[in-house]
mmCIF file of C-alpha atoms in Angstrom:
data_model
loop_
_atom_site.group_PDB
_atom_site.id
_atom_site.type_symbol
_atom_site.label_atom_id
_atom_site.label_comp_id
_atom_site.label_asym_id
_atom_site.label_seq_id
_atom_site.Cartn_x
_atom_site.Cartn_y
_atom_site.Cartn_z
ATOM 1 C CA MET X 1 -3.761 -27.055 -11.905
ATOM 2 C CA GLN X 2 -2.337 -23.733 -10.840
ATOM 3 C CA ILE X 3 -4.391 -20.771 -9.630
ATOM 4 C CA HIS X 4 -3.244 -17.296 -10.665
ATOM 5 C CA PHE X 5 -3.849 -13.900 -9.035
ATOM 6 C CA ILE X 6 -3.184 -10.508 -10.642
ATOM 7 C CA SER X 7 -4.273 -6.921 -10.053
ATOM 8 C CA ASP X 8 -3.516 -3.296 -10.886
ATOM 9 C CA LEU X 9 -2.732 -3.653 -14.581
ATOM 10 C CA HIS X 10 -4.268 -0.224 -15.266
ATOM 11 C CA LEU X 11 -4.733 -0.996 -18.953
ATOM 12 C CA SER X 12 -5.221 2.082 -21.109
ATOM 13 C CA ALA X 13 -4.765 3.216 -24.689
ATOM 14 C CA ASP X 14 -1.881 5.403 -23.471
ATOM 15 C CA ARG X 15 0.134 2.320 -22.472
ATOM 16 C CA PRO X 16 -0.272 -0.275 -25.237
ATOM 17 C CA GLU X 17 2.780 -2.131 -23.905
ATOM 18 C CA LEU X 18 0.741 -3.299 -20.910
ATOM 19 C CA THR X 19 -2.064 -4.598 -23.115
ATOM 20 C CA THR X 20 0.471 -6.502 -25.206
ATOM 21 C CA LEU X 21 2.002 -8.029 -22.067
ATOM 22 C CA PHE X 22 -1.451 -9.023 -20.774
ATOM 23 C CA GLU X 23 -2.391 -10.666 -24.067
ATOM 24 C CA ARG X 24 0.948 -12.493 -24.142
ATOM 25 C CA TYR X 25 0.317 -13.672 -20.588
ATOM 26 C CA LEU X 26 -3.169 -14.987 -21.442
ATOM 27 C CA ALA X 27 -1.815 -16.848 -24.457
ATOM 28 C CA GLY X 28 1.162 -18.285 -22.601
ATOM 29 C CA VAL X 29 1.885 -18.510 -18.869
ATOM 30 C CA ALA X 30 -1.784 -18.224 -17.881
ATOM 31 C CA ARG X 31 -2.566 -21.472 -19.731
ATOM 32 C CA GLU X 32 -0.846 -23.312 -16.873
ATOM 33 C CA ALA X 33 -3.686 -22.197 -14.568
ATOM 34 C CA GLY X 34 -7.173 -23.562 -14.201
ATOM 35 C CA SER X 35 -8.426 -20.332 -12.636
ATOM 36 C CA LEU X 36 -7.443 -16.684 -12.920
ATOM 37 C CA TYR X 37 -8.457 -14.109 -10.317
ATOM 38 C CA ILE X 38 -8.217 -10.435 -11.321
ATOM 39 C CA LEU X 39 -8.432 -8.436 -8.097
ATOM 40 C CA GLY X 40 -9.289 -4.999 -9.409
ATOM 41 C CA ASP X 41 -7.935 -2.155 -11.530
ATOM 42 C CA LEU X 42 -7.689 -4.227 -14.680
ATOM 43 C CA PHE X 43 -8.377 -0.928 -16.444
ATOM 44 C CA GLU X 44 -7.086 2.553 -15.730
ATOM 45 C CA TYR X 45 -10.742 3.587 -15.631
ATOM 46 C CA TRP X 46 -14.133 2.191 -16.614
ATOM 47 C CA ALA X 47 -16.852 4.627 -17.638
ATOM 48 C CA GLY X 48 -19.604 2.025 -18.068
ATOM 49 C CA ASP X 49 -20.419 -1.086 -20.049
ATOM 50 C CA ASP X 50 -21.760 1.037 -22.896
ATOM 51 C CA ASP X 51 -18.095 1.797 -23.648
ATOM 52 C CA LEU X 52 -17.500 -1.737 -24.932
ATOM 53 C CA ASP X 53 -17.124 -0.429 -28.490
ATOM 54 C CA ASP X 54 -13.917 1.297 -27.440
ATOM 55 C CA PRO X 55 -11.108 -0.608 -29.239
ATOM 56 C CA LEU X 56 -9.119 -1.339 -26.086
ATOM 57 C CA ASN X 57 -12.133 -2.469 -24.073
ATOM 58 C CA ARG X 58 -13.364 -4.680 -26.886
ATOM 59 C CA GLU X 59 -9.909 -6.191 -27.402
ATOM 60 C CA VAL X 60 -9.447 -7.037 -23.703
ATOM 61 C CA ALA X 61 -12.934 -8.571 -23.489
ATOM 62 C CA GLU X 62 -12.266 -10.713 -26.533
ATOM 63 C CA GLU X 63 -8.890 -11.908 -25.223
ATOM 64 C CA LEU X 64 -10.431 -12.856 -21.874
ATOM 65 C CA ALA X 65 -13.283 -14.681 -23.621
ATOM 66 C CA ARG X 66 -10.783 -16.587 -25.749
ATOM 67 C CA PHE X 67 -8.872 -17.561 -22.606
ATOM 68 C CA ALA X 68 -12.077 -18.697 -20.857
ATOM 69 C CA HIS X 69 -13.110 -20.653 -23.947
ATOM 70 C CA SER X 70 -9.909 -22.715 -23.563
ATOM 71 C CA GLY X 71 -11.417 -24.236 -20.418
ATOM 72 C CA ARG X 72 -10.178 -21.797 -17.791
ATOM 73 C CA THR X 73 -12.301 -19.866 -15.289
ATOM 74 C CA VAL X 74 -11.846 -16.125 -14.887
ATOM 75 C CA TYR X 75 -12.978 -14.162 -11.826
ATOM 76 C CA PHE X 76 -13.002 -10.389 -11.458
ATOM 77 C CA MET X 77 -13.271 -8.211 -8.373
ATOM 78 C CA ALA X 78 -13.773 -4.460 -8.772
ATOM 79 C CA GLY X 79 -10.986 -2.048 -7.939
ATOM 80 C CA ASN X 80 -11.053 1.654 -7.262
ATOM 81 C CA ARG X 81 -10.620 2.403 -10.995
ATOM 82 C CA ASP X 82 -13.051 -0.064 -12.575
ATOM 83 C CA PHE X 83 -15.851 -0.436 -10.014
ATOM 84 C CA LEU X 84 -18.413 0.408 -12.726
ATOM 85 C CA LEU X 85 -17.527 -2.691 -14.726
ATOM 86 C CA GLY X 86 -20.751 -4.669 -14.955
ATOM 87 C CA ASN X 87 -22.659 -7.644 -16.255
ATOM 88 C CA GLU X 88 -22.446 -6.739 -19.936
ATOM 89 C CA PHE X 89 -18.653 -6.737 -19.873
ATOM 90 C CA ALA X 90 -18.693 -9.898 -17.758
ATOM 91 C CA ALA X 91 -20.837 -11.679 -20.343
ATOM 92 C CA ARG X 92 -18.666 -10.482 -23.230
ATOM 93 C CA ALA X 93 -15.447 -11.495 -21.454
ATOM 94 C CA ARG X 94 -16.944 -14.719 -20.043
ATOM 95 C CA LEU X 95 -15.887 -13.925 -16.492
ATOM 96 C CA THR X 96 -17.578 -14.024 -13.097
ATOM 97 C CA ILE X 97 -17.783 -10.876 -10.988
ATOM 98 C CA LEU X 98 -17.000 -11.443 -7.296
ATOM 99 C CA PRO X 99 -18.137 -9.402 -4.297
ATOM 100 C CA GLU X 100 -15.565 -7.882 -1.992
ATOM 101 C CA PRO X 101 -14.280 -9.590 0.035
ATOM 102 C CA THR X 102 -14.571 -13.153 -1.287
ATOM 103 C CA PRO X 103 -13.453 -16.248 0.643
ATOM 104 C CA ILE X 104 -11.930 -19.145 -1.325
ATOM 105 C CA GLN X 105 -10.051 -22.304 -0.459
ATOM 106 C CA LEU X 106 -6.469 -22.875 -1.603
ATOM 107 C CA GLY X 107 -5.978 -26.538 -0.851
ATOM 108 C CA GLU X 108 -6.640 -26.740 2.882
ATOM 109 C CA GLN X 109 -5.867 -23.048 3.390
ATOM 110 C CA PRO X 110 -8.844 -20.687 3.895
ATOM 111 C CA THR X 111 -8.080 -17.563 1.894
ATOM 112 C CA LEU X 112 -9.716 -14.152 1.629
ATOM 113 C CA LEU X 113 -9.536 -11.972 -1.483
ATOM 114 C CA CYS X 114 -10.057 -8.226 -1.722
ATOM 115 C CA HIS X 115 -8.844 -5.332 -3.834
ATOM 116 C CA GLY X 116 -7.322 -3.585 -0.836
ATOM 117 C CA ASP X 117 -8.511 0.014 -0.981
ATOM 118 C CA SER X 118 -11.112 -0.618 1.742
ATOM 119 C CA LEU X 119 -8.220 -1.332 4.132
ATOM 120 C CA CYS X 120 -6.593 2.076 3.624
ATOM 121 C CA THR X 121 -8.676 3.626 6.381
ATOM 122 C CA ASP X 122 -6.115 6.299 7.338
ATOM 123 C CA ASP X 123 -6.960 8.086 4.089
ATOM 124 C CA ILE X 124 -10.212 9.567 5.358
ATOM 125 C CA ALA X 125 -10.876 11.702 2.270
ATOM 126 C CA TYR X 126 -10.512 8.715 -0.032
ATOM 127 C CA GLN X 127 -12.779 6.529 2.122
ATOM 128 C CA ALA X 128 -15.491 9.192 1.936
ATOM 129 C CA PHE X 129 -15.129 9.257 -1.850
ATOM 130 C CA ARG X 130 -15.171 5.453 -1.991
ATOM 131 C CA SER X 131 -18.357 5.283 0.060
ATOM 132 C CA GLN X 132 -20.024 7.728 -2.317
ATOM 133 C CA VAL X 133 -19.092 6.081 -5.605
ATOM 134 C CA ARG X 134 -19.854 2.551 -4.394
ATOM 135 C CA ASN X 135 -23.418 3.616 -3.552
ATOM 136 C CA PRO X 136 -25.839 2.020 -6.074
ATOM 137 C CA ALA X 137 -27.951 5.187 -6.236
ATOM 138 C CA TRP X 138 -24.902 7.315 -7.082
ATOM 139 C CA GLN X 139 -23.809 4.817 -9.722
ATOM 140 C CA ALA X 140 -27.242 4.739 -11.338
ATOM 141 C CA GLN X 141 -27.305 8.535 -11.507
ATOM 142 C CA PHE X 142 -23.780 8.678 -12.909
ATOM 143 C CA LEU X 143 -24.395 6.007 -15.546
ATOM 144 C CA ALA X 144 -27.536 7.838 -16.696
ATOM 145 C CA GLN X 145 -25.343 10.641 -18.040
ATOM 146 C CA PRO X 146 -23.985 10.533 -21.622
ATOM 147 C CA LEU X 147 -20.805 8.504 -22.031
ATOM 148 C CA ALA X 148 -18.797 11.522 -23.201
ATOM 149 C CA VAL X 149 -19.815 13.464 -20.081
ATOM 150 C CA ARG X 150 -18.846 10.561 -17.843
ATOM 151 C CA LYS X 151 -15.413 10.383 -19.431
ATOM 152 C CA GLN X 152 -14.882 14.082 -18.863
ATOM 153 C CA ILE X 153 -15.860 13.739 -15.211
ATOM 154 C CA ILE X 154 -13.564 10.734 -14.764
ATOM 155 C CA ALA X 155 -10.638 12.602 -16.343
ATOM 156 C CA GLY X 156 -11.171 15.444 -13.903
ATOM 157 C CA VAL X 157 -11.390 13.096 -10.927
ATOM 158 C CA ARG X 158 -8.203 11.318 -11.982
ATOM 159 C CA MET X 159 -6.350 14.626 -12.225
ATOM 160 C CA GLN X 160 -7.592 15.671 -8.794
ATOM 161 C CA SER X 161 -6.605 12.292 -7.384
ATOM 162 C CA GLU X 162 -3.031 12.553 -8.662
ATOM 163 C CA THR X 163 -2.739 16.057 -7.233
ATOM 164 C CA ALA X 164 -4.105 14.911 -3.871
ATOM 165 C CA LYS X 165 -1.759 11.905 -3.709
ATOM 166 C CA SER X 166 1.278 14.103 -4.257
ATOM 167 C CA GLY X 167 0.454 15.925 -1.021
ATOM 168 C CA LYS X 168 -0.230 12.855 1.118
ATOM 169 C CA ASP X 169 2.164 10.933 3.295
ATOM 170 C CA ALA X 170 2.840 7.537 1.687
ATOM 171 C CA ALA X 171 1.878 5.743 4.910
ATOM 172 C CA ILE X 172 -1.645 7.161 4.725
ATOM 173 C CA MET X 173 -2.186 5.457 1.371
ATOM 174 C CA ASP X 174 -1.121 2.051 2.696
ATOM 175 C CA VAL X 175 -3.379 -0.373 4.563
ATOM 176 C CA ASN X 176 -4.173 0.206 8.215
ATOM 177 C CA GLY X 177 -2.999 -2.578 10.507
ATOM 178 C CA TYR X 178 -6.119 -2.453 12.663
ATOM 179 C CA ALA X 179 -8.346 -2.676 9.563
ATOM 180 C CA VAL X 180 -6.405 -5.726 8.358
ATOM 181 C CA ALA X 181 -6.662 -7.400 11.779
ATOM 182 C CA ALA X 182 -10.398 -6.696 11.978
ATOM 183 C CA LEU X 183 -10.965 -8.232 8.543
ATOM 184 C CA LEU X 184 -8.944 -11.344 9.345
ATOM 185 C CA ARG X 185 -10.689 -11.697 12.705
ATOM 186 C CA LYS X 186 -14.127 -11.406 11.112
ATOM 187 C CA HIS X 187 -13.381 -14.171 8.605
ATOM 188 C CA GLY X 188 -11.656 -16.641 10.909
ATOM 189 C CA PHE X 189 -8.009 -15.638 10.401
ATOM 190 C CA PRO X 190 -7.482 -16.703 6.772
ATOM 191 C CA LEU X 191 -4.617 -15.994 4.443
ATOM 192 C CA LEU X 192 -5.269 -12.590 2.821
ATOM 193 C CA ILE X 193 -4.481 -11.675 -0.808
ATOM 194 C CA HIS X 194 -5.023 -8.142 -2.110
ATOM 195 C CA GLY X 195 -3.659 -5.495 -4.446
ATOM 196 C CA HIS X 196 -4.179 -1.724 -4.714
ATOM 197 C CA THR X 197 -1.177 -0.421 -2.762
ATOM 198 C CA HIS X 198 1.453 -1.235 -5.425
ATOM 199 C CA ARG X 199 3.685 -2.536 -2.627
ATOM 200 C CA PRO X 200 4.238 -6.230 -3.387
ATOM 201 C CA ALA X 201 5.286 -8.106 -0.275
ATOM 202 C CA VAL X 202 4.301 -10.887 2.090
ATOM 203 C CA HIS X 203 3.558 -9.807 5.650
ATOM 204 C CA LYS X 204 3.595 -12.197 8.610
ATOM 205 C CA LEU X 205 1.000 -11.162 11.182
ATOM 206 C CA ASP X 206 -0.018 -12.197 14.673
ATOM 207 C CA VAL X 207 -3.730 -11.534 15.093
ATOM 208 C CA ASP X 208 -5.152 -12.568 18.448
ATOM 209 C CA GLY X 209 -2.507 -15.281 18.717
ATOM 210 C CA HIS X 210 -3.152 -16.602 15.206
ATOM 211 C CA ASP X 211 -0.316 -16.692 12.667
ATOM 212 C CA CYS X 212 -1.601 -14.984 9.512
ATOM 213 C CA GLU X 213 -0.138 -13.931 6.188
ATOM 214 C CA ARG X 214 -0.988 -10.979 3.947
ATOM 215 C CA TRP X 215 0.167 -11.246 0.347
ATOM 216 C CA VAL X 216 0.173 -7.998 -1.629
ATOM 217 C CA LEU X 217 -0.005 -8.241 -5.413
ATOM 218 C CA ALA X 218 2.290 -6.219 -7.662
ATOM 219 C CA ASP X 219 1.115 -3.552 -10.064
ATOM 220 C CA TRP X 220 2.012 -3.786 -13.761
ATOM 221 C CA ARG X 221 3.951 -0.891 -15.224
ATOM 222 C CA VAL X 222 5.929 0.469 -18.164
ATOM 223 C CA GLU X 223 9.547 1.001 -17.192
ATOM 224 C CA ALA X 224 11.641 4.000 -18.236
ATOM 225 C CA ALA X 225 13.098 2.013 -21.145
ATOM 226 C CA GLY X 226 9.582 1.471 -22.490
ATOM 227 C CA GLN X 227 9.392 -2.207 -21.507
ATOM 228 C CA ALA X 228 6.290 -3.488 -19.777
ATOM 229 C CA SER X 229 6.671 -5.587 -16.639
ATOM 230 C CA GLY X 230 4.204 -7.375 -14.427
ATOM 231 C CA GLU X 231 3.848 -10.162 -11.952
ATOM 232 C CA VAL X 232 1.468 -13.006 -11.224
ATOM 233 C CA LEU X 233 0.976 -14.678 -7.853
ATOM 234 C CA VAL X 234 0.814 -18.436 -8.396
ATOM 235 C CA TRP X 235 -0.719 -21.103 -6.202
ATOM 236 C CA ALA X 236 0.842 -24.463 -7.090
ATOM 237 C CA ASP X 237 1.901 -27.553 -5.176
ATOM 238 C CA GLY X 238 0.347 -26.238 -1.982
ATOM 239 C CA LYS X 239 2.201 -22.924 -1.822
ATOM 240 C CA LEU X 240 2.224 -19.375 -3.181
ATOM 241 C CA SER X 241 5.053 -17.932 -5.278
ATOM 242 C CA ARG X 242 5.615 -14.873 -7.457
ATOM 243 C CA ARG X 243 6.301 -15.127 -11.157
ATOM 244 C CA PRO X 244 7.640 -12.063 -12.974
ATOM 245 C CA LEU X 245 6.435 -11.208 -16.478
ATOM 246 C CA ASN X 246 8.127 -9.007 -19.065
#
């Protein structure tokens, strides 16, 4: 059966069109796959698993559980927006949380999966922030605060992030070539699949004389006309291809 890869849906109550598209995907095209890999930023933000009573969060968990109950396997890797998603959500949604990076096998092709933000090493300020919030001690301290307080903090951080991005060169927020090469070298020169950058493409790379490929997943978005669009990367018949969704 097919294997599907998606990332950067950024589901939120402010963009119900994306949730509708995701649910339509799970009920339709996704049924052609035996496995679904969600490589981060499924949600616009995740304040903690004690927010599962939120209507959107509950709805998404239930739709994923229904999809898994049909005999499919769902894997999730944390992104920079939903790194606090934990075991309670995983149990409710019937998915498996993966570490980053995770090696898999696509046919005879060794493949490495990651969200992608760890490769954006030119953005020094962001990497410092990432190191802080991925620290288990920081997360435990943050999650100990009341949910309402956490949401206020997250809203402030998101606003600061958007302001900071507007003043950064776009190249700084893309992956660093040396970081990509180091990752591929460390893992034996596999095919690399990641998201995060919102720059869907396939890059042909020469790393130490090895021919490598880097596939970047597309983000899902609401277009100006109010129509939601997305994309899934499909492994079928021994090759990868992109399938648009709208």
